[in-house]
Amino acid sequence: MTTPRSAQWYAGTDRNAYIHRAWMRRGLPSDAFDGRPHIAIANTASDLTPCNMHLDEVGRSVENGVREAGGVPLNLPVVSLGETQVRPTAMLWRNMAAMAAEEMFRANPVDGVVLLGGCDKTIPALLMAAASVDLPAVVVPGGPMLTGTFRGIPIGCGTDVWRLSEEVRAGTMTQTEFLRSESSMIRSKGHCNTMGTASTMGLLAEVLGMTLPGIAGTPAPDSRLLEGAHDTGRLIVEMVNADRRPSAVLGRGSFLNAIVALAALGGSTNAVVHLLAIAGRLGVPLSQDDFDRVGSDVPLLVDLLPAGRYLMDDLYRAGGLHAVLREVRDLLDPEALTVTGRPLVDYLDDARIYDADVIRPRETPLQESAGIAVLYGNLAPDGAVIKPAAASPHLLRHRGPAVVFDSVEDLHARLDDPDLDVTPDSVLVLRGCGPKGYPGMPEVANLPLPPKLLAQGVRDMVRICDGRMSGTAYGTVVLHVSPEAAAGGPLGLVRTGDIITLDVESRRLDVEIPDDELAAREPAPGMVEAFAAPRRGWERLYVDTVRQANTGADLDFLVGRTGDQVSRESH
Ligand code: FES
């Protein structure tokens, strides 16, 4: 067994070792410093991250497992992001959470980390941090909440908020009825129960090999989550003893497996930017095009909201992630490892589908080809993505006049105007919502439809945006347009009335304007003004250094891995 990293702090008789031990002797016995692994439990529990409020309890189970295996568990609160609470958008803070966690993992005397996350950005941020530090690391996904019901009908949190609010806007539901549904939306602890970003990233953490096999998707209130957390505590000690680091687990095959799973699950488009960012931290070659090349022909097997009918506890009951993966086993890299040291595919033999309505067998998929399509054209020179499974089939090939909004505020000011010149064939363009432009790349790409069209029964239109889309949303939405308008992308040059063509089968997104005419145009003045606003603090650092969506929207100086060593000390 190699000398643990924490021994650099605790071993020896010099003054520094004395200080490190003495200040930690608040309940720790002297043999805690005899070379046994010290495990940080990176805990995103916070009263302001409601989806992660239960993680202290999960952490206690991890602690028990660590102790049982001979390690020393240490609670390490880290930056937490409540998706529904933080302004202006949680994505602005993902890289900050990742940077802060990375620095604290490296700065502290720990040998391994257990990553407790749940709400959308928390697992991606922790994985980015762990990848850059490359200490042995394992995720415990906090798990989805149980399904709530409203008037006897299951409701999917997130997705049904959009649906019900659209009903109010369309005049088919009263405001009072809408507000009555509020207390039914969130039934229990846990993250959103649709196949949104939190569910997707929790499941993909396991597909990447970064969790105890079988734990992802366990509902937050299910006692099996605590059992899995306990086992994870034992596992991290074993991982430290085996020196099993993220760089040894996460290879290109792991990410390609995640892309296959993303398609079969019908997962969130946000996984594209998160997986690209995690891969970027490790130096694993992965591009946006890999999502199309590897995932676009994968069948959709899981019938969950937002595109389908069921919710996360239905998926767990129906056989869970392993039952889905078993159906696409031939598409998975058999060499890709997990934190146990064994390949992911080794864990699929016993998986079964118990409800073929929720998880379809490969022979009878919900869609033959799911996954992400990556579009290029004169509107998106560096690409844009669309999730055809969440789109209306009749709009996947479409030509129509643009109705352009320069910002979210511009959208809100004009969308409800009865005089807005818009028809069901119009293409709604929302720009100024990319990583730099907003800043923080908010989930606004699924912009609401004009009320006068809703009243006519229109429920979907082609929408184009340089921002992201909530994983709980649906519609014919082209998002992550790169480069974004604020970075000089051609999306900033489109004018209302320009004809836009979308052809998903040909992977094209174009505005019917000659290139020289487009290049000669000036960006809209309102957009330029908004982007030139003075900034300070994190926002300034972010805007100055954030990369575009097609590479994961990480900060340019955070890409890559610097390992766990710190060479200097000030005592
Ligand atoms: Fe936390 Fe949806 S708001 S997962």
mmCIF file with all atom_site columns, N, CA and C in Angstrom, residues 498-551:
data_model
loop_
_atom_site.group_PDB
_atom_site.id
_atom_site.type_symbol
_atom_site.label_atom_id
_atom_site.label_alt_id
_atom_site.label_comp_id
_atom_site.label_asym_id
_atom_site.label_entity_id
_atom_site.label_seq_id
_atom_site.pdbx_PDB_ins_code
_atom_site.Cartn_x
_atom_site.Cartn_y
_atom_site.Cartn_z
_atom_site.occupancy
_atom_site.B_iso_or_equiv
_atom_site.pdbx_formal_charge
_atom_site.auth_seq_id
_atom_site.auth_comp_id
_atom_site.auth_asym_id
_atom_site.auth_atom_id
_atom_site.pdbx_PDB_model_num
ATOM 1   N N  . ASP A 1 498 ? -36.305 37.792 -41.964 1.00 0.00 ? 498 ASP A N  1
ATOM 2   C CA . ASP A 1 498 ? -35.382 36.911 -42.691 1.00 0.00 ? 498 ASP A CA 1
ATOM 3   C C  . ASP A 1 498 ? -35.960 35.488 -42.711 1.00 0.00 ? 498 ASP A C  1
ATOM 4   N N  . ILE A 1 499 ? -35.739 34.790 -43.806 1.00 0.00 ? 499 ILE A N  1
ATOM 5   C CA . ILE A 1 499 ? -36.253 33.420 -43.887 1.00 0.00 ? 499 ILE A CA 1
ATOM 6   C C  . ILE A 1 499 ? -35.206 32.449 -43.342 1.00 0.00 ? 499 ILE A C  1
ATOM 7   N N  . ILE A 1 500 ? -35.650 31.627 -42.411 1.00 0.00 ? 500 ILE A N  1
ATOM 8   C CA . ILE A 1 500 ? -34.758 30.639 -41.790 1.00 0.00 ? 500 ILE A CA 1
ATOM 9   C C  . ILE A 1 500 ? -35.202 29.242 -42.215 1.00 0.00 ? 500 ILE A C  1
ATOM 10  N N  . THR A 1 501 ? -34.229 28.399 -42.521 1.00 0.00 ? 501 THR A N  1
ATOM 11  C CA . THR A 1 501 ? -34.565 27.014 -42.854 1.00 0.00 ? 501 THR A CA 1
ATOM 12  C C  . THR A 1 501 ? -33.908 26.065 -41.855 1.00 0.00 ? 501 THR A C  1
ATOM 13  N N  . LEU A 1 502 ? -34.715 25.153 -41.382 1.00 0.00 ? 502 LEU A N  1
ATOM 14  C CA . LEU A 1 502 ? -34.249 24.098 -40.486 1.00 0.00 ? 502 LEU A CA 1
ATOM 15  C C  . LEU A 1 502 ? -34.484 22.774 -41.195 1.00 0.00 ? 502 LEU A C  1
ATOM 16  N N  . ASP A 1 503 ? -33.438 21.967 -41.279 1.00 0.00 ? 503 ASP A N  1
ATOM 17  C CA . ASP A 1 503 ? -33.587 20.647 -41.874 1.00 0.00 ? 503 ASP A CA 1
ATOM 18  C C  . ASP A 1 503 ? -32.779 19.668 -41.019 1.00 0.00 ? 503 ASP A C  1
ATOM 19  N N  . VAL A 1 504 ? -33.476 19.040 -40.085 1.00 0.00 ? 504 VAL A N  1
ATOM 20  C CA . VAL A 1 504 ? -32.765 18.207 -39.109 1.00 0.00 ? 504 VAL A CA 1
ATOM 21  C C  . VAL A 1 504 ? -32.146 16.986 -39.787 1.00 0.00 ? 504 VAL A C  1
ATOM 22  N N  . GLU A 1 505 ? -32.846 16.426 -40.753 1.00 0.00 ? 505 GLU A N  1
ATOM 23  C CA . GLU A 1 505 ? -32.299 15.247 -41.425 1.00 0.00 ? 505 GLU A CA 1
ATOM 24  C C  . GLU A 1 505 ? -30.970 15.565 -42.123 1.00 0.00 ? 505 GLU A C  1
ATOM 25  N N  . SER A 1 506 ? -30.887 16.748 -42.722 1.00 0.00 ? 506 SER A N  1
ATOM 26  C CA . SER A 1 506 ? -29.631 17.157 -43.387 1.00 0.00 ? 506 SER A CA 1
ATOM 27  C C  . SER A 1 506 ? -28.682 17.855 -42.431 1.00 0.00 ? 506 SER A C  1
ATOM 28  N N  . ARG A 1 507 ? -29.123 18.013 -41.185 1.00 0.00 ? 507 ARG A N  1
ATOM 29  C CA . ARG A 1 507 ? -28.300 18.667 -40.152 1.00 0.00 ? 507 ARG A CA 1
ATOM 30  C C  . ARG A 1 507 ? -27.956 20.106 -40.532 1.00 0.00 ? 507 ARG A C  1
ATOM 31  N N  . ARG A 1 508 ? -28.953 20.842 -41.054 1.00 0.00 ? 508 ARG A N  1
ATOM 32  C CA . ARG A 1 508 ? -28.693 22.218 -41.505 1.00 0.00 ? 508 ARG A CA 1
ATOM 33  C C  . ARG A 1 508 ? -29.555 23.219 -40.748 1.00 0.00 ? 508 ARG A C  1
ATOM 34  N N  . LEU A 1 509 ? -28.938 24.373 -40.518 1.00 0.00 ? 509 LEU A N  1
ATOM 35  C CA . LEU A 1 509 ? -29.644 25.516 -39.952 1.00 0.00 ? 509 LEU A CA 1
ATOM 36  C C  . LEU A 1 509 ? -29.101 26.768 -40.643 1.00 0.00 ? 509 LEU A C  1
ATOM 37  N N  . ASP A 1 510 ? -29.922 27.392 -41.469 1.00 0.00 ? 510 ASP A N  1
ATOM 38  C CA . ASP A 1 510 ? -29.442 28.508 -42.285 1.00 0.00 ? 510 ASP A CA 1
ATOM 39  C C  . ASP A 1 510 ? -30.450 29.643 -42.301 1.00 0.00 ? 510 ASP A C  1
ATOM 40  N N  . VAL A 1 511 ? -29.910 30.832 -42.547 1.00 0.00 ? 511 VAL A N  1
ATOM 41  C CA . VAL A 1 511 ? -30.743 31.968 -42.858 1.00 0.00 ? 511 VAL A CA 1
ATOM 42  C C  . VAL A 1 511 ? -30.510 32.251 -44.340 1.00 0.00 ? 511 VAL A C  1
ATOM 43  N N  . GLU A 1 512 ? -31.590 32.495 -45.046 1.00 0.00 ? 512 GLU A N  1
ATOM 44  C CA . GLU A 1 512 ? -31.473 32.634 -46.508 1.00 0.00 ? 512 GLU A CA 1
ATOM 45  C C  . GLU A 1 512 ? -31.011 34.050 -46.862 1.00 0.00 ? 512 GLU A C  1
ATOM 46  N N  . ILE A 1 513 ? -29.800 34.366 -46.467 1.00 0.00 ? 513 ILE A N  1
ATOM 47  C CA . ILE A 1 513 ? -29.170 35.654 -46.767 1.00 0.00 ? 513 ILE A CA 1
ATOM 48  C C  . ILE A 1 513 ? -27.779 35.333 -47.312 1.00 0.00 ? 513 ILE A C  1
ATOM 49  N N  . PRO A 1 514 ? -27.393 35.956 -48.426 1.00 0.00 ? 514 PRO A N  1
ATOM 50  C CA . PRO A 1 514 ? -26.040 35.691 -48.945 1.00 0.00 ? 514 PRO A CA 1
ATOM 51  C C  . PRO A 1 514 ? -24.984 36.028 -47.885 1.00 0.00 ? 514 PRO A C  1
ATOM 52  N N  . ASP A 1 515 ? -23.913 35.235 -47.874 1.00 0.00 ? 515 ASP A N  1
ATOM 53  C CA . ASP A 1 515 ? -22.889 35.386 -46.836 1.00 0.00 ? 515 ASP A CA 1
ATOM 54  C C  . ASP A 1 515 ? -22.336 36.805 -46.764 1.00 0.00 ? 515 ASP A C  1
ATOM 55  N N  . ASP A 1 516 ? -22.099 37.429 -47.957 1.00 0.00 ? 516 ASP A N  1
ATOM 56  C CA . ASP A 1 516 ? -21.489 38.764 -47.922 1.00 0.00 ? 516 ASP A CA 1
ATOM 57  C C  . ASP A 1 516 ? -22.465 39.797 -47.338 1.00 0.00 ? 516 ASP A C  1
ATOM 58  N N  . GLU A 1 517 ? -23.749 39.595 -47.632 1.00 0.00 ? 517 GLU A N  1
ATOM 59  C CA . GLU A 1 517 ? -24.745 40.529 -47.078 1.00 0.00 ? 517 GLU A CA 1
ATOM 60  C C  . GLU A 1 517 ? -24.863 40.355 -45.558 1.00 0.00 ? 517 GLU A C  1
ATOM 61  N N  . LEU A 1 518 ? -24.814 39.104 -45.120 1.00 0.00 ? 518 LEU A N  1
ATOM 62  C CA . LEU A 1 518 ? -24.899 38.833 -43.680 1.00 0.00 ? 518 LEU A CA 1
ATOM 63  C C  . LEU A 1 518 ? -23.686 39.429 -42.965 1.00 0.00 ? 518 LEU A C  1
ATOM 64  N N  . ALA A 1 519 ? -22.507 39.222 -43.550 1.00 0.00 ? 519 ALA A N  1
ATOM 65  C CA . ALA A 1 519 ? -21.277 39.704 -42.914 1.00 0.00 ? 519 ALA A CA 1
ATOM 66  C C  . ALA A 1 519 ? -21.244 41.231 -42.847 1.00 0.00 ? 519 ALA A C  1
ATOM 67  N N  . ALA A 1 520 ? -21.937 41.884 -43.763 1.00 0.00 ? 520 ALA A N  1
ATOM 68  C CA . ALA A 1 520 ? -21.908 43.358 -43.790 1.00 0.00 ? 520 ALA A CA 1
ATOM 69  C C  . ALA A 1 520 ? -22.847 43.978 -42.761 1.00 0.00 ? 520 ALA A C  1
ATOM 70  N N  . ARG A 1 521 ? -23.715 43.151 -42.160 1.00 0.00 ? 521 ARG A N  1
ATOM 71  C CA . ARG A 1 521 ? -24.675 43.697 -41.200 1.00 0.00 ? 521 ARG A CA 1
ATOM 72  C C  . ARG A 1 521 ? -24.010 44.008 -39.854 1.00 0.00 ? 521 ARG A C  1
ATOM 73  N N  . GLU A 1 522 ? -24.588 44.978 -39.147 1.00 0.00 ? 522 GLU A N  1
ATOM 74  C CA . GLU A 1 522 ? -24.144 45.312 -37.788 1.00 0.00 ? 522 GLU A CA 1
ATOM 75  C C  . GLU A 1 522 ? -25.041 44.572 -36.800 1.00 0.00 ? 522 GLU A C  1
ATOM 76  N N  . PRO A 1 523 ? -24.483 44.130 -35.651 1.00 0.00 ? 523 PRO A N  1
ATOM 77  C CA . PRO A 1 523 ? -25.354 43.523 -34.639 1.00 0.00 ? 523 PRO A CA 1
ATOM 78  C C  . PRO A 1 523 ? -26.363 44.534 -34.112 1.00 0.00 ? 523 PRO A C  1
ATOM 79  N N  . ALA A 1 524 ? -27.485 44.048 -33.612 1.00 0.00 ? 524 ALA A N  1
ATOM 80  C CA . ALA A 1 524 ? -28.544 44.935 -33.104 1.00 0.00 ? 524 ALA A CA 1
ATOM 81  C C  . ALA A 1 524 ? -28.001 45.785 -31.955 1.00 0.00 ? 524 ALA A C  1
ATOM 82  N N  . PRO A 1 525 ? -28.308 47.102 -31.947 1.00 0.00 ? 525 PRO A N  1
ATOM 83  C CA . PRO A 1 525 ? -27.741 48.004 -30.938 1.00 0.00 ? 525 PRO A CA 1
ATOM 84  C C  . PRO A 1 525 ? -28.076 47.601 -29.497 1.00 0.00 ? 525 PRO A C  1
ATOM 85  N N  . GLY A 1 526 ? -29.307 47.160 -29.249 1.00 0.00 ? 526 GLY A N  1
ATOM 86  C CA . GLY A 1 526 ? -29.700 46.811 -27.886 1.00 0.00 ? 526 GLY A CA 1
ATOM 87  C C  . GLY A 1 526 ? -28.854 45.681 -27.332 1.00 0.00 ? 526 GLY A C  1
ATOM 88  N N  . MET A 1 527 ? -28.530 44.746 -28.183 1.00 0.00 ? 527 MET A N  1
ATOM 89  C CA . MET A 1 527 ? -27.742 43.596 -27.757 1.00 0.00 ? 527 MET A CA 1
ATOM 90  C C  . MET A 1 527 ? -26.312 44.009 -27.427 1.00 0.00 ? 527 MET A C  1
ATOM 91  N N  . VAL A 1 528 ? -25.757 44.895 -28.249 1.00 0.00 ? 528 VAL A N  1
ATOM 92  C CA . VAL A 1 528 ? -24.389 45.359 -28.032 1.00 0.00 ? 528 VAL A CA 1
ATOM 93  C C  . VAL A 1 528 ? -24.295 46.113 -26.711 1.00 0.00 ? 528 VAL A C  1
ATOM 94  N N  . GLU A 1 529 ? -25.287 46.981 -26.447 1.00 0.00 ? 529 GLU A N  1
ATOM 95  C CA . GLU A 1 529 ? -25.312 47.748 -25.198 1.00 0.00 ? 529 GLU A CA 1
ATOM 96  C C  . GLU A 1 529 ? -25.357 46.823 -23.984 1.00 0.00 ? 529 GLU A C  1
ATOM 97  N N  . ALA A 1 530 ? -26.226 45.844 -24.035 1.00 0.00 ? 530 ALA A N  1
ATOM 98  C CA . ALA A 1 530 ? -26.382 44.933 -22.890 1.00 0.00 ? 530 ALA A CA 1
ATOM 99  C C  . ALA A 1 530 ? -25.068 44.205 -22.607 1.00 0.00 ? 530 ALA A C  1
ATOM 100 N N  . PHE A 1 531 ? -24.367 43.847 -23.659 1.00 0.00 ? 531 PHE A N  1
ATOM 101 C CA . PHE A 1 531 ? -23.146 43.076 -23.462 1.00 0.00 ? 531 PHE A CA 1
ATOM 102 C C  . PHE A 1 531 ? -21.997 43.956 -22.962 1.00 0.00 ? 531 PHE A C  1
ATOM 103 N N  . ALA A 1 532 ? -22.079 45.257 -23.241 1.00 0.00 ? 532 ALA A N  1
ATOM 104 C CA . ALA A 1 532 ? -21.002 46.167 -22.843 1.00 0.00 ? 532 ALA A CA 1
ATOM 105 C C  . ALA A 1 532 ? -21.144 46.647 -21.401 1.00 0.00 ? 532 ALA A C  1
ATOM 106 N N  . ALA A 1 533 ? -22.150 46.162 -20.659 1.00 0.00 ? 533 ALA A N  1
ATOM 107 C CA . ALA A 1 533 ? -22.363 46.611 -19.274 1.00 0.00 ? 533 ALA A CA 1
ATOM 108 C C  . ALA A 1 533 ? -21.130 46.321 -18.423 1.00 0.00 ? 533 ALA A C  1
ATOM 109 N N  . PRO A 1 534 ? -20.756 47.273 -17.511 1.00 0.00 ? 534 PRO A N  1
ATOM 110 C CA . PRO A 1 534 ? -19.588 47.028 -16.661 1.00 0.00 ? 534 PRO A CA 1
ATOM 111 C C  . PRO A 1 534 ? -19.841 45.865 -15.714 1.00 0.00 ? 534 PRO A C  1
ATOM 112 N N  . ARG A 1 535 ? -18.815 45.081 -15.444 1.00 0.00 ? 535 ARG A N  1
ATOM 113 C CA . ARG A 1 535 ? -18.979 43.902 -14.591 1.00 0.00 ? 535 ARG A CA 1
ATOM 114 C C  . ARG A 1 535 ? -17.827 43.835 -13.600 1.00 0.00 ? 535 ARG A C  1
ATOM 115 N N  . ARG A 1 536 ? -18.082 43.170 -12.468 1.00 0.00 ? 536 ARG A N  1
ATOM 116 C CA . ARG A 1 536 ? -17.015 42.930 -11.504 1.00 0.00 ? 536 ARG A CA 1
ATOM 117 C C  . ARG A 1 536 ? -17.140 41.499 -10.973 1.00 0.00 ? 536 ARG A C  1
ATOM 118 N N  . GLY A 1 537 ? -16.151 41.096 -10.186 1.00 0.00 ? 537 GLY A N  1
ATOM 119 C CA . GLY A 1 537 ? -16.214 39.818 -9.490  1.00 0.00 ? 537 GLY A CA 1
ATOM 120 C C  . GLY A 1 537 ? -16.273 38.627 -10.435 1.00 0.00 ? 537 GLY A C  1
ATOM 121 N N  . TRP A 1 538 ? -16.989 37.598 -9.958  1.00 0.00 ? 538 TRP A N  1
ATOM 122 C CA . TRP A 1 538 ? -17.063 36.347 -10.707 1.00 0.00 ? 538 TRP A CA 1
ATOM 123 C C  . TRP A 1 538 ? -17.597 36.569 -12.115 1.00 0.00 ? 538 TRP A C  1
ATOM 124 N N  . GLU A 1 539 ? -18.638 37.418 -12.202 1.00 0.00 ? 539 GLU A N  1
ATOM 125 C CA . GLU A 1 539 ? -19.271 37.627 -13.506 1.00 0.00 ? 539 GLU A CA 1
ATOM 126 C C  . GLU A 1 539 ? -18.255 38.146 -14.523 1.00 0.00 ? 539 GLU A C  1
ATOM 127 N N  . ARG A 1 540 ? -17.370 39.032 -14.061 1.00 0.00 ? 540 ARG A N  1
ATOM 128 C CA . ARG A 1 540 ? -16.362 39.563 -14.984 1.00 0.00 ? 540 ARG A CA 1
ATOM 129 C C  . ARG A 1 540 ? -15.387 38.462 -15.418 1.00 0.00 ? 540 ARG A C  1
ATOM 130 N N  . LEU A 1 541 ? -14.926 37.705 -14.439 1.00 0.00 ? 541 LEU A N  1
ATOM 131 C CA . LEU A 1 541 ? -14.006 36.611 -14.755 1.00 0.00 ? 541 LEU A CA 1
ATOM 132 C C  . LEU A 1 541 ? -14.673 35.638 -15.730 1.00 0.00 ? 541 LEU A C  1
ATOM 133 N N  . TYR A 1 542 ? -15.934 35.364 -15.454 1.00 0.00 ? 542 TYR A N  1
ATOM 134 C CA . TYR A 1 542 ? -16.685 34.414 -16.281 1.00 0.00 ? 542 TYR A CA 1
ATOM 135 C C  . TYR A 1 542 ? -16.809 34.912 -17.728 1.00 0.00 ? 542 TYR A C  1
ATOM 136 N N  . VAL A 1 543 ? -17.276 36.144 -17.877 1.00 0.00 ? 543 VAL A N  1
ATOM 137 C CA . VAL A 1 543 ? -17.503 36.674 -19.228 1.00 0.00 ? 543 VAL A CA 1
ATOM 138 C C  . VAL A 1 543 ? -16.187 36.766 -19.995 1.00 0.00 ? 543 VAL A C  1
ATOM 139 N N  . ASP A 1 544 ? -15.124 37.127 -19.286 1.00 0.00 ? 544 ASP A N  1
ATOM 140 C CA . ASP A 1 544 ? -13.832 37.272 -19.974 1.00 0.00 ? 544 ASP A CA 1
ATOM 141 C C  . ASP A 1 544 ? -13.245 35.940 -20.419 1.00 0.00 ? 544 ASP A C  1
ATOM 142 N N  . THR A 1 545 ? -13.609 34.841 -19.726 1.00 0.00 ? 545 THR A N  1
ATOM 143 C CA . THR A 1 545 ? -12.864 33.604 -19.981 1.00 0.00 ? 545 THR A CA 1
ATOM 144 C C  . THR A 1 545 ? -13.731 32.404 -20.375 1.00 0.00 ? 545 THR A C  1
ATOM 145 N N  . VAL A 1 546 ? -15.043 32.575 -20.389 1.00 0.00 ? 546 VAL A N  1
ATOM 146 C CA . VAL A 1 546 ? -15.875 31.398 -20.675 1.00 0.00 ? 546 VAL A CA 1
ATOM 147 C C  . VAL A 1 546 ? -15.770 31.007 -22.153 1.00 0.00 ? 546 VAL A C  1
ATOM 148 N N  . ARG A 1 547 ? -15.743 29.702 -22.385 1.00 0.00 ? 547 ARG A N  1
ATOM 149 C CA . ARG A 1 547 ? -15.705 29.197 -23.758 1.00 0.00 ? 547 ARG A CA 1
ATOM 150 C C  . ARG A 1 547 ? -17.130 28.973 -24.259 1.00 0.00 ? 547 ARG A C  1
ATOM 151 N N  . GLN A 1 548 ? -17.246 28.678 -25.510 1.00 0.00 ? 548 GLN A N  1
ATOM 152 C CA . GLN A 1 548 ? -18.565 28.534 -26.117 1.00 0.00 ? 548 GLN A CA 1
ATOM 153 C C  . GLN A 1 548 ? -19.190 27.170 -25.791 1.00 0.00 ? 548 GLN A C  1
ATOM 154 N N  . ALA A 1 549 ? -20.484 27.093 -26.041 1.00 0.00 ? 549 ALA A N  1
ATOM 155 C CA . ALA A 1 549 ? -21.237 25.887 -25.670 1.00 0.00 ? 549 ALA A CA 1
ATOM 156 C C  . ALA A 1 549 ? -20.706 24.642 -26.370 1.00 0.00 ? 549 ALA A C  1
ATOM 157 N N  . ASN A 1 550 ? -20.196 24.802 -27.586 1.00 0.00 ? 550 ASN A N  1
ATOM 158 C CA . ASN A 1 550 ? -19.796 23.609 -28.341 1.00 0.00 ? 550 ASN A CA 1
ATOM 159 C C  . ASN A 1 550 ? -18.578 22.915 -27.741 1.00 0.00 ? 550 ASN A C  1
ATOM 160 N N  . THR A 1 551 ? -17.909 23.574 -26.766 1.00 0.00 ? 551 THR A N  1
ATOM 161 C CA . THR A 1 551 ? -16.813 22.892 -26.060 1.00 0.00 ? 551 THR A CA 1
ATOM 162 C C  . THR A 1 551 ? -17.118 22.729 -24.567 1.00 0.00 ? 551 THR A C  1
#
